PDB file of C-alpha atoms and ligand atoms in Angstrom:
ATOM      1  CA  UNK A   1      -2.134  -4.826   8.402  1.00 40.00           C
ATOM      2  CA  UNK A   2       0.634  -6.630   6.653  1.00 42.00           C
ATOM      3  CA  UNK A   3       2.987  -9.356   8.378  1.00 51.00           C
ATOM      4  CA  UNK A   4       6.070  -7.289   7.238  1.00 52.00           C
ATOM      5  CA  UNK A   5       4.752  -5.061   9.806  1.00 76.00           C
ATOM      6  CA  UNK A   6       4.935  -1.935   7.689  1.00 86.00           C
ATOM      7  CA  UNK A   7       1.647   0.305   6.790  1.00 93.00           C
ATOM      8  CA  UNK A   8       0.880   1.200   3.418  1.00 95.00           C
ATOM      9  CA  UNK A   9       0.660   5.167   2.567  1.00 97.00           C
ATOM     10  CA  UNK A  10      -2.673   6.001   0.697  1.00 98.00           C
ATOM     11  CA  UNK A  11      -3.526   9.089  -1.139  1.00 98.00           C
ATOM     12  CA  UNK A  12      -7.316   9.894  -1.095  1.00 97.00           C
ATOM     13  CA  UNK A  13      -7.998  12.988  -3.651  1.00 96.00           C
ATOM     14  CA  UNK A  14     -11.331  14.040  -4.709  1.00 93.00           C
ATOM     15  CA  UNK A  15     -13.362  16.739  -6.137  1.00 86.00           C
ATOM     16  CA  UNK A  16     -14.530  19.351  -3.564  1.00 78.00           C
ATOM     17  CA  UNK A  17     -17.673  18.390  -2.807  1.00 78.00           C
ATOM     18  CA  UNK A  18     -16.872  14.500  -3.549  1.00 84.00           C
ATOM     19  CA  UNK A  19     -17.595  13.655   0.068  1.00 88.00           C
ATOM     20  CA  UNK A  20     -14.064  12.399   0.589  1.00 92.00           C
ATOM     21  CA  UNK A  21     -13.862  14.157   4.208  1.00 90.00           C
ATOM     22  CA  UNK A  22     -17.029  12.261   5.413  1.00 93.00           C
ATOM     23  CA  UNK A  23     -15.820   8.888   4.174  1.00 95.00           C
ATOM     24  CA  UNK A  24     -12.334   9.198   5.701  1.00 95.00           C
ATOM     25  CA  UNK A  25     -13.853   9.907   8.945  1.00 93.00           C
ATOM     26  CA  UNK A  26     -16.363   6.755   8.566  1.00 96.00           C
ATOM     27  CA  UNK A  27     -13.291   4.704   7.415  1.00 96.00           C
ATOM     28  CA  UNK A  28     -11.073   5.618  10.507  1.00 95.00           C
ATOM     29  CA  UNK A  29     -14.065   5.020  12.998  1.00 96.00           C
ATOM     30  CA  UNK A  30     -14.729   1.498  11.604  1.00 97.00           C
ATOM     31  CA  UNK A  31     -10.968   0.182  11.635  1.00 96.00           C
ATOM     32  CA  UNK A  32      -8.325   0.794  14.030  1.00 93.00           C
ATOM     33  CA  UNK A  33      -5.549   0.156  11.483  1.00 94.00           C
ATOM     34  CA  UNK A  34      -6.117   3.647   9.967  1.00 97.00           C
ATOM     35  CA  UNK A  35      -4.354   6.747  10.819  1.00 96.00           C
ATOM     36  CA  UNK A  36      -5.747  10.032   9.197  1.00 96.00           C
ATOM     37  CA  UNK A  37      -2.918  12.516   8.664  1.00 96.00           C
ATOM     38  CA  UNK A  38      -3.674  16.024   9.465  1.00 96.00           C
ATOM     39  CA  UNK A  39      -2.472  18.851   7.493  1.00 97.00           C
ATOM     40  CA  UNK A  40      -1.463  22.293   7.622  1.00 97.00           C
ATOM     41  CA  UNK A  41      -3.014  25.053   5.685  1.00 98.00           C
ATOM     42  CA  UNK A  42      -3.048  28.645   5.399  1.00 98.00           C
ATOM     43  CA  UNK A  43      -6.405  28.631   4.856  1.00 97.00           C
ATOM     44  CA  UNK A  44      -9.131  30.389   7.502  1.00 96.00           C
ATOM     45  CA  UNK A  45     -10.887  27.593   9.542  1.00 97.00           C
ATOM     46  CA  UNK A  46     -14.617  27.009   8.566  1.00 93.00           C
ATOM     47  CA  UNK A  47     -17.065  26.826  11.553  1.00 93.00           C
ATOM     48  CA  UNK A  48     -16.883  23.600  13.248  1.00 94.00           C
ATOM     49  CA  UNK A  49     -13.379  22.985  12.262  1.00 95.00           C
ATOM     50  CA  UNK A  50     -10.884  22.278  14.996  1.00 96.00           C
ATOM     51  CA  UNK A  51      -7.390  23.099  15.310  1.00 97.00           C
ATOM     52  CA  UNK A  52      -5.030  19.855  15.152  1.00 95.00           C
ATOM     53  CA  UNK A  53      -8.081  18.008  14.194  1.00 93.00           C
ATOM     54  CA  UNK A  54      -9.239  19.141  10.759  1.00 92.00           C
ATOM     55  CA  UNK A  55      -6.155  21.137  10.209  1.00 96.00           C
ATOM     56  CA  UNK A  56      -3.240  22.722  11.821  1.00 97.00           C
ATOM     57  CA  UNK A  57      -4.070  26.314  10.788  1.00 98.00           C
ATOM     58  CA  UNK A  58      -1.186  28.515   9.905  1.00 97.00           C
ATOM     59  CA  UNK A  59      -0.368  31.911   8.688  1.00 98.00           C
ATOM     60  CA  UNK A  60       1.308  32.110   5.162  1.00 98.00           C
ATOM     61  CA  UNK A  61       4.464  33.070   6.840  1.00 98.00           C
ATOM     62  CA  UNK A  62       4.158  30.242   9.304  1.00 98.00           C
ATOM     63  CA  UNK A  63       3.800  28.004   6.819  1.00 98.00           C
ATOM     64  CA  UNK A  64       6.415  29.172   4.496  1.00 98.00           C
ATOM     65  CA  UNK A  65       8.730  28.701   7.726  1.00 98.00           C
ATOM     66  CA  UNK A  66       7.704  25.139   7.483  1.00 97.00           C
ATOM     67  CA  UNK A  67       8.439  25.101   3.889  1.00 97.00           C
ATOM     68  CA  UNK A  68      12.189  26.260   4.692  1.00 98.00           C
ATOM     69  CA  UNK A  69      12.549  23.827   7.581  1.00 97.00           C
ATOM     70  CA  UNK A  70      11.820  20.847   5.033  1.00 96.00           C
ATOM     71  CA  UNK A  71       9.199  19.472   7.763  1.00 96.00           C
ATOM     72  CA  UNK A  72       6.469  18.710   4.949  1.00 97.00           C
ATOM     73  CA  UNK A  73       6.235  15.639   2.868  1.00 96.00           C
ATOM     74  CA  UNK A  74       4.715  17.511   0.393  1.00 97.00           C
ATOM     75  CA  UNK A  75       2.926  20.796  -0.313  1.00 98.00           C
ATOM     76  CA  UNK A  76       0.715  22.746  -2.901  1.00 96.00           C
ATOM     77  CA  UNK A  77      -1.189  26.028  -3.467  1.00 96.00           C
ATOM     78  CA  UNK A  78      -5.030  25.690  -3.958  1.00 92.00           C
ATOM     79  CA  UNK A  79      -7.355  27.995  -4.569  1.00 87.00           C
ATOM     80  CA  UNK A  80      -4.929  30.916  -2.914  1.00 93.00           C
ATOM     81  CA  UNK A  81      -4.298  28.934   0.105  1.00 97.00           C
ATOM     82  CA  UNK A  82      -1.040  26.456   1.039  1.00 98.00           C
ATOM     83  CA  UNK A  83      -1.894  23.089   2.124  1.00 98.00           C
ATOM     84  CA  UNK A  84       0.923  20.492   3.208  1.00 98.00           C
ATOM     85  CA  UNK A  85       1.529  17.197   5.052  1.00 98.00           C
ATOM     86  CA  UNK A  86       3.927  17.279   8.245  1.00 96.00           C
ATOM     87  CA  UNK A  87       6.470  14.296   7.665  1.00 94.00           C
ATOM     88  CA  UNK A  88       7.087  13.259  11.327  1.00 91.00           C
ATOM     89  CA  UNK A  89       3.649  11.892  11.809  1.00 93.00           C
ATOM     90  CA  UNK A  90       3.169   9.912   8.530  1.00 95.00           C
ATOM     91  CA  UNK A  91       6.346   7.910   8.758  1.00 92.00           C
ATOM     92  CA  UNK A  92       6.136   7.088  12.407  1.00 93.00           C
ATOM     93  CA  UNK A  93       2.376   5.526  12.010  1.00 94.00           C
ATOM     94  CA  UNK A  94       3.651   3.675   9.357  1.00 94.00           C
ATOM     95  CA  UNK A  95       6.505   2.135  10.962  1.00 93.00           C
ATOM     96  CA  UNK A  96       3.931   1.121  13.538  1.00 94.00           C
ATOM     97  CA  UNK A  97       2.255  -0.668  10.829  1.00 93.00           C
ATOM     98  CA  UNK A  98      -0.838   1.431  10.711  1.00 96.00           C
ATOM     99  CA  UNK A  99      -1.923   2.169   7.186  1.00 97.00           C
ATOM    100  CA  UNK A 100      -1.751   5.900   6.582  1.00 97.00           C
ATOM    101  CA  UNK A 101      -3.959   7.925   4.826  1.00 97.00           C
ATOM    102  CA  UNK A 102      -3.587  11.370   3.101  1.00 97.00           C
ATOM    103  CA  UNK A 103      -6.435  13.319   2.002  1.00 96.00           C
ATOM    104  CA  UNK A 104      -4.559  15.762  -0.306  1.00 96.00           C
ATOM    105  CA  UNK A 105      -5.518  17.590  -3.657  1.00 93.00           C
ATOM    106  CA  UNK A 106      -3.634  16.159  -6.959  1.00 93.00           C
ATOM    107  CA  UNK A 107      -0.136  18.194  -7.011  1.00 94.00           C
ATOM    108  CA  UNK A 108       0.497  16.843  -3.850  1.00 96.00           C
ATOM    109  CA  UNK A 109      -0.586  13.344  -4.649  1.00 97.00           C
ATOM    110  CA  UNK A 110       1.707  13.350  -7.989  1.00 96.00           C
ATOM    111  CA  UNK A 111       4.646  14.914  -5.719  1.00 96.00           C
ATOM    112  CA  UNK A 112       4.466  11.888  -3.340  1.00 97.00           C
ATOM    113  CA  UNK A 113       3.704   9.080  -6.228  1.00 96.00           C
ATOM    114  CA  UNK A 114       7.211  10.441  -7.911  1.00 96.00           C
ATOM    115  CA  UNK A 115       9.152  10.384  -4.582  1.00 94.00           C
ATOM    116  CA  UNK A 116       7.293   6.939  -2.996  1.00 93.00           C
ATOM    117  CA  UNK A 117       6.020   5.065  -6.023  1.00 93.00           C
ATOM    118  CA  UNK A 118       4.370   2.509  -3.601  1.00 92.00           C
ATOM    119  CA  UNK A 119       2.004   4.577  -2.571  1.00 96.00           C
ATOM    120  CA  UNK A 120      -1.892   3.679  -3.743  1.00 97.00           C
ATOM    121  CA  UNK A 121      -3.831   6.882  -5.137  1.00 98.00           C
ATOM    122  CA  UNK A 122      -7.473   6.451  -4.926  1.00 97.00           C
ATOM    123  CA  UNK A 123      -9.811   8.938  -6.249  1.00 97.00           C
ATOM    124  CA  UNK A 124     -13.067  10.101  -5.386  1.00 95.00           C
ATOM    125  CA  UNK A 125     -15.902  11.631  -7.493  1.00 92.00           C
ATOM    126  CA  UNK A 126     -19.581  12.003  -6.992  1.00 90.00           C
ATOM    127  CA  UNK A 127     -21.849  10.631  -9.477  1.00 89.00           C
ATOM    128  CA  UNK A 128     -22.459  13.587 -11.621  1.00 88.00           C
ATOM    129  CA  UNK A 129     -21.504  17.288 -12.220  1.00 87.00           C
ATOM    130  CA  UNK A 130     -24.770  18.306 -10.988  1.00 88.00           C
ATOM    131  CA  UNK A 131     -24.434  16.402  -7.694  1.00 86.00           C
ATOM    132  CA  UNK A 132     -21.114  17.833  -7.265  1.00 84.00           C
ATOM    133  CA  UNK A 133     -22.298  21.737  -7.797  1.00 85.00           C
ATOM    134  CA  UNK A 134     -25.160  20.691  -5.401  1.00 87.00           C
ATOM    135  CA  UNK A 135     -23.108  19.631  -2.783  1.00 82.00           C
ATOM    136  CA  UNK A 136     -20.374  22.244  -2.734  1.00 81.00           C
ATOM    137  CA  UNK A 137     -23.354  24.784  -2.699  1.00 85.00           C
ATOM    138  CA  UNK A 138     -25.507  22.969  -0.156  1.00 84.00           C
ATOM    139  CA  UNK A 139     -22.616  22.883   2.308  1.00 80.00           C
ATOM    140  CA  UNK A 140     -23.437  26.717   2.634  1.00 81.00           C
ATOM    141  CA  UNK A 141     -19.999  27.593   4.009  1.00 81.00           C
ATOM    142  CA  UNK A 142     -18.292  29.058   0.533  1.00 82.00           C
ATOM    143  CA  UNK A 143     -19.148  32.053  -1.205  1.00 88.00           C
ATOM    144  CA  UNK A 144     -20.188  31.620  -4.850  1.00 89.00           C
ATOM    145  CA  UNK A 145     -16.887  33.075  -6.087  1.00 90.00           C
ATOM    146  CA  UNK A 146     -15.053  30.436  -4.148  1.00 87.00           C
ATOM    147  CA  UNK A 147     -17.544  27.523  -5.408  1.00 88.00           C
ATOM    148  CA  UNK A 148     -16.960  28.982  -9.224  1.00 90.00           C
ATOM    149  CA  UNK A 149     -13.004  28.516  -8.440  1.00 89.00           C
ATOM    150  CA  UNK A 150     -13.497  25.264  -6.868  1.00 85.00           C
ATOM    151  CA  UNK A 151     -15.576  24.258  -9.978  1.00 88.00           C
ATOM    152  CA  UNK A 152     -12.709  25.420 -12.276  1.00 89.00           C
ATOM    153  CA  UNK A 153     -10.133  23.614 -10.604  1.00 86.00           C
ATOM    154  CA  UNK A 154     -12.128  20.453 -10.641  1.00 87.00           C
ATOM    155  CA  UNK A 155     -12.372  20.709 -14.472  1.00 88.00           C
ATOM    156  CA  UNK A 156      -8.783  20.917 -14.461  1.00 88.00           C
ATOM    157  CA  UNK A 157      -8.374  18.032 -12.023  1.00 88.00           C
ATOM    158  CA  UNK A 158     -10.435  15.865 -14.332  1.00 90.00           C
ATOM    159  CA  UNK A 159      -7.955  15.953 -16.784  1.00 91.00           C
ATOM    160  CA  UNK A 160      -5.315  14.024 -14.017  1.00 92.00           C
ATOM    161  CA  UNK A 161      -7.733  11.405 -12.974  1.00 94.00           C
ATOM    162  CA  UNK A 162      -5.900   8.594 -15.060  1.00 95.00           C
ATOM    163  CA  UNK A 163      -2.866   9.388 -13.159  1.00 96.00           C
ATOM    164  CA  UNK A 164      -4.607   7.805 -10.197  1.00 97.00           C
ATOM    165  CA  UNK A 165      -4.592   3.896  -9.550  1.00 97.00           C
ATOM    166  CA  UNK A 166      -8.311   3.561  -8.539  1.00 97.00           C
ATOM    167  CA  UNK A 167     -11.547   5.499  -9.194  1.00 96.00           C
ATOM    168  CA  UNK A 168     -14.469   5.079  -6.948  1.00 96.00           C
ATOM    169  CA  UNK A 169     -17.669   6.617  -7.386  1.00 94.00           C
ATOM    170  CA  UNK A 170     -19.253   8.413  -4.309  1.00 93.00           C
ATOM    171  CA  UNK A 171     -23.261   7.553  -4.961  1.00 91.00           C
ATOM    172  CA  UNK A 172     -23.320   5.908  -1.373  1.00 94.00           C
ATOM    173  CA  UNK A 173     -20.906   6.732   1.860  1.00 95.00           C
ATOM    174  CA  UNK A 174     -21.375   3.185   3.158  1.00 97.00           C
ATOM    175  CA  UNK A 175     -20.453   1.548  -0.220  1.00 97.00           C
ATOM    176  CA  UNK A 176     -18.025   4.023  -0.984  1.00 97.00           C
ATOM    177  CA  UNK A 177     -16.357   3.678   2.539  1.00 97.00           C
ATOM    178  CA  UNK A 178     -16.323  -0.285   1.944  1.00 98.00           C
ATOM    179  CA  UNK A 179     -14.654   0.002  -1.435  1.00 98.00           C
ATOM    180  CA  UNK A 180     -11.975   2.036  -0.033  1.00 98.00           C
ATOM    181  CA  UNK A 181     -11.152  -0.467   2.620  1.00 98.00           C
ATOM    182  CA  UNK A 182     -11.062  -3.185   0.451  1.00 97.00           C
ATOM    183  CA  UNK A 183      -8.601  -1.573  -2.089  1.00 97.00           C
ATOM    184  CA  UNK A 184      -6.201  -0.760   0.550  1.00 96.00           C
ATOM    185  CA  UNK A 185      -6.418  -4.401   2.223  1.00 95.00           C
ATOM    186  CA  UNK A 186      -5.947  -5.565  -1.292  1.00 95.00           C
ATOM    187  CA  UNK A 187      -2.693  -3.317  -1.846  1.00 94.00           C
ATOM    188  CA  UNK A 188      -1.260  -5.379   1.094  1.00 91.00           C
ATOM    189  CA  UNK A 189      -1.286  -8.551  -1.220  1.00 91.00           C
ATOM    190  CA  UNK A 190       0.559  -6.693  -3.955  1.00 89.00           C
ATOM    191  CA  UNK A 191       3.868  -8.306  -4.223  1.00 88.00           C
ATOM    192  CA  UNK A 192       5.728  -4.821  -4.274  1.00 87.00           C
ATOM    193  CA  UNK A 193       4.041  -4.083  -0.880  1.00 86.00           C
ATOM    194  CA  UNK A 194       5.757  -7.670   0.441  1.00 87.00           C
ATOM    195  CA  UNK A 195       9.491  -7.153  -0.602  1.00 87.00           C
ATOM    196  CA  UNK A 196      10.411  -8.122   3.158  1.00 86.00           C
ATOM    197  CA  UNK A 197       8.372 -10.941   3.306  1.00 89.00           C
ATOM    198  CA  UNK A 198       9.322 -12.388   0.058  1.00 92.00           C
ATOM    199  CA  UNK A 199      13.199 -11.837   0.913  1.00 93.00           C
ATOM    200  CA  UNK A 200      12.732 -13.313   4.257  1.00 93.00           C
ATOM    201  CA  UNK A 201      11.079 -16.576   2.554  1.00 94.00           C
ATOM    202  CA  UNK A 202      14.055 -16.759  -0.147  1.00 95.00           C
ATOM    203  CA  UNK A 203      16.631 -16.532   2.817  1.00 94.00           C
ATOM    204  CA  UNK A 204      14.831 -19.267   4.546  1.00 94.00           C
ATOM    205  CA  UNK A 205      14.295 -21.704   1.608  1.00 94.00           C
ATOM    206  CA  UNK A 206      17.944 -21.117   0.906  1.00 94.00           C
ATOM    207  CA  UNK A 207      19.013 -22.316   4.462  1.00 93.00           C
ATOM    208  CA  UNK A 208      17.099 -25.395   3.728  1.00 91.00           C
ATOM    209  CA  UNK A 209      18.331 -26.130   0.081  1.00 88.00           C
ATOM    210  CA  UNK A 210      22.324 -26.138   1.235  1.00 74.00           C
TER     211      UNK A 210
HETATM  212  P1  5GP B   1     -10.514  22.206   1.710  1.00 66.34           P
HETATM  213  O1  5GP B   1     -10.178  23.730   2.074  1.00 66.34           O
HETATM  214  O2  5GP B   1     -11.844  22.000   0.994  1.00 66.34           O
HETATM  215  O3  5GP B   1     -10.507  21.479   3.395  1.00 66.34           O
HETATM  216  O4  5GP B   1      -9.252  21.479   1.088  1.00 66.34           O
HETATM  217  C1  5GP B   1      -8.783  21.845  -0.269  1.00 66.34           C
HETATM  218  C2  5GP B   1      -8.246  21.012  -0.934  1.00 66.34           C
HETATM  219  O5  5GP B   1      -6.969  20.601  -0.192  1.00 66.34           O
HETATM  220  C3  5GP B   1      -8.618  19.299  -0.840  1.00 66.34           C
HETATM  221  O6  5GP B   1      -8.634  19.104  -2.333  1.00 66.34           O
HETATM  222  C4  5GP B   1      -7.675  18.854   0.063  1.00 66.34           C
HETATM  223  O7  5GP B   1      -7.834  17.559  -0.050  1.00 66.34           O
HETATM  224  C5  5GP B   1      -6.627  19.474  -0.335  1.00 66.34           C
HETATM  225  N1  5GP B   1      -5.539  19.352   0.777  1.00 66.34           N
HETATM  226  C6  5GP B   1      -5.736  19.338   2.029  1.00 66.34           C
HETATM  227  N2  5GP B   1      -4.870  19.038   2.803  1.00 66.34           N
HETATM  228  C7  5GP B   1      -3.562  18.670   2.156  1.00 66.34           C
HETATM  229  C8  5GP B   1      -2.415  18.847   1.865  1.00 66.34           C
HETATM  230  O8  5GP B   1      -1.623  18.407   3.273  1.00 66.34           O
HETATM  231  N3  5GP B   1      -1.865  18.927   0.805  1.00 66.34           N
HETATM  232  C9  5GP B   1      -2.396  19.116  -0.390  1.00 66.34           C
HETATM  233  N4  5GP B   1      -1.412  19.021  -1.383  1.00 66.34           N
HETATM  234  N5  5GP B   1      -3.487  19.115  -0.434  1.00 66.34           N
HETATM  235  C10 5GP B   1      -4.364  19.104   0.619  1.00 66.34           C
END
């Protein structure tokens, strides 16, 4: 947490099968300064996914209503479904001093980077393409057709990794979680995230120098 009080917004993206969901859960479980945003989606729940925990599951119509109401910070279509970040949660948690993490895909990440340039963007990738395919297949929750679409999407996404700030290779969950934590905590010391503190020091110094 920064002494200026406000939390940092971080986006974590990664190919389907990059293990980002597992890393995020571990990060939140191990450190209490993080708040993980829960997205809305029009995709159907996978076995074991819970409403309001994994996602807010909505129909396409309900999702479009959220768009009309300007209730989303960003949204995108990914492999035929809508995904979006509800606005309220993100800013209220940041104001409380929590570091908010969005686990979102690339188009949404780019919308946020444009609107909020102070956001930290991290891209997670498995160590190899074979590993990526193996993890998707091994999950056993998607059809071959959906897996093929996700692989195609990953090859398009690979072109935009350069627009992120950090790349972390996930070959070990513990190491990867530690690296993501270090990146976010280091970001607190970037002068761009310390503007308020710098201003307060400057004002203080002015008083003493007459
Ligand atoms: P999945 O269907 O595997 O849960 O998610 C598919 C993709 O959608 C992942 O890359 C995930 O990061 C992304 N995603 C999840 N929530 C959001 C969101 O709120 N906005 C955007 N733009 N992407 C999201």
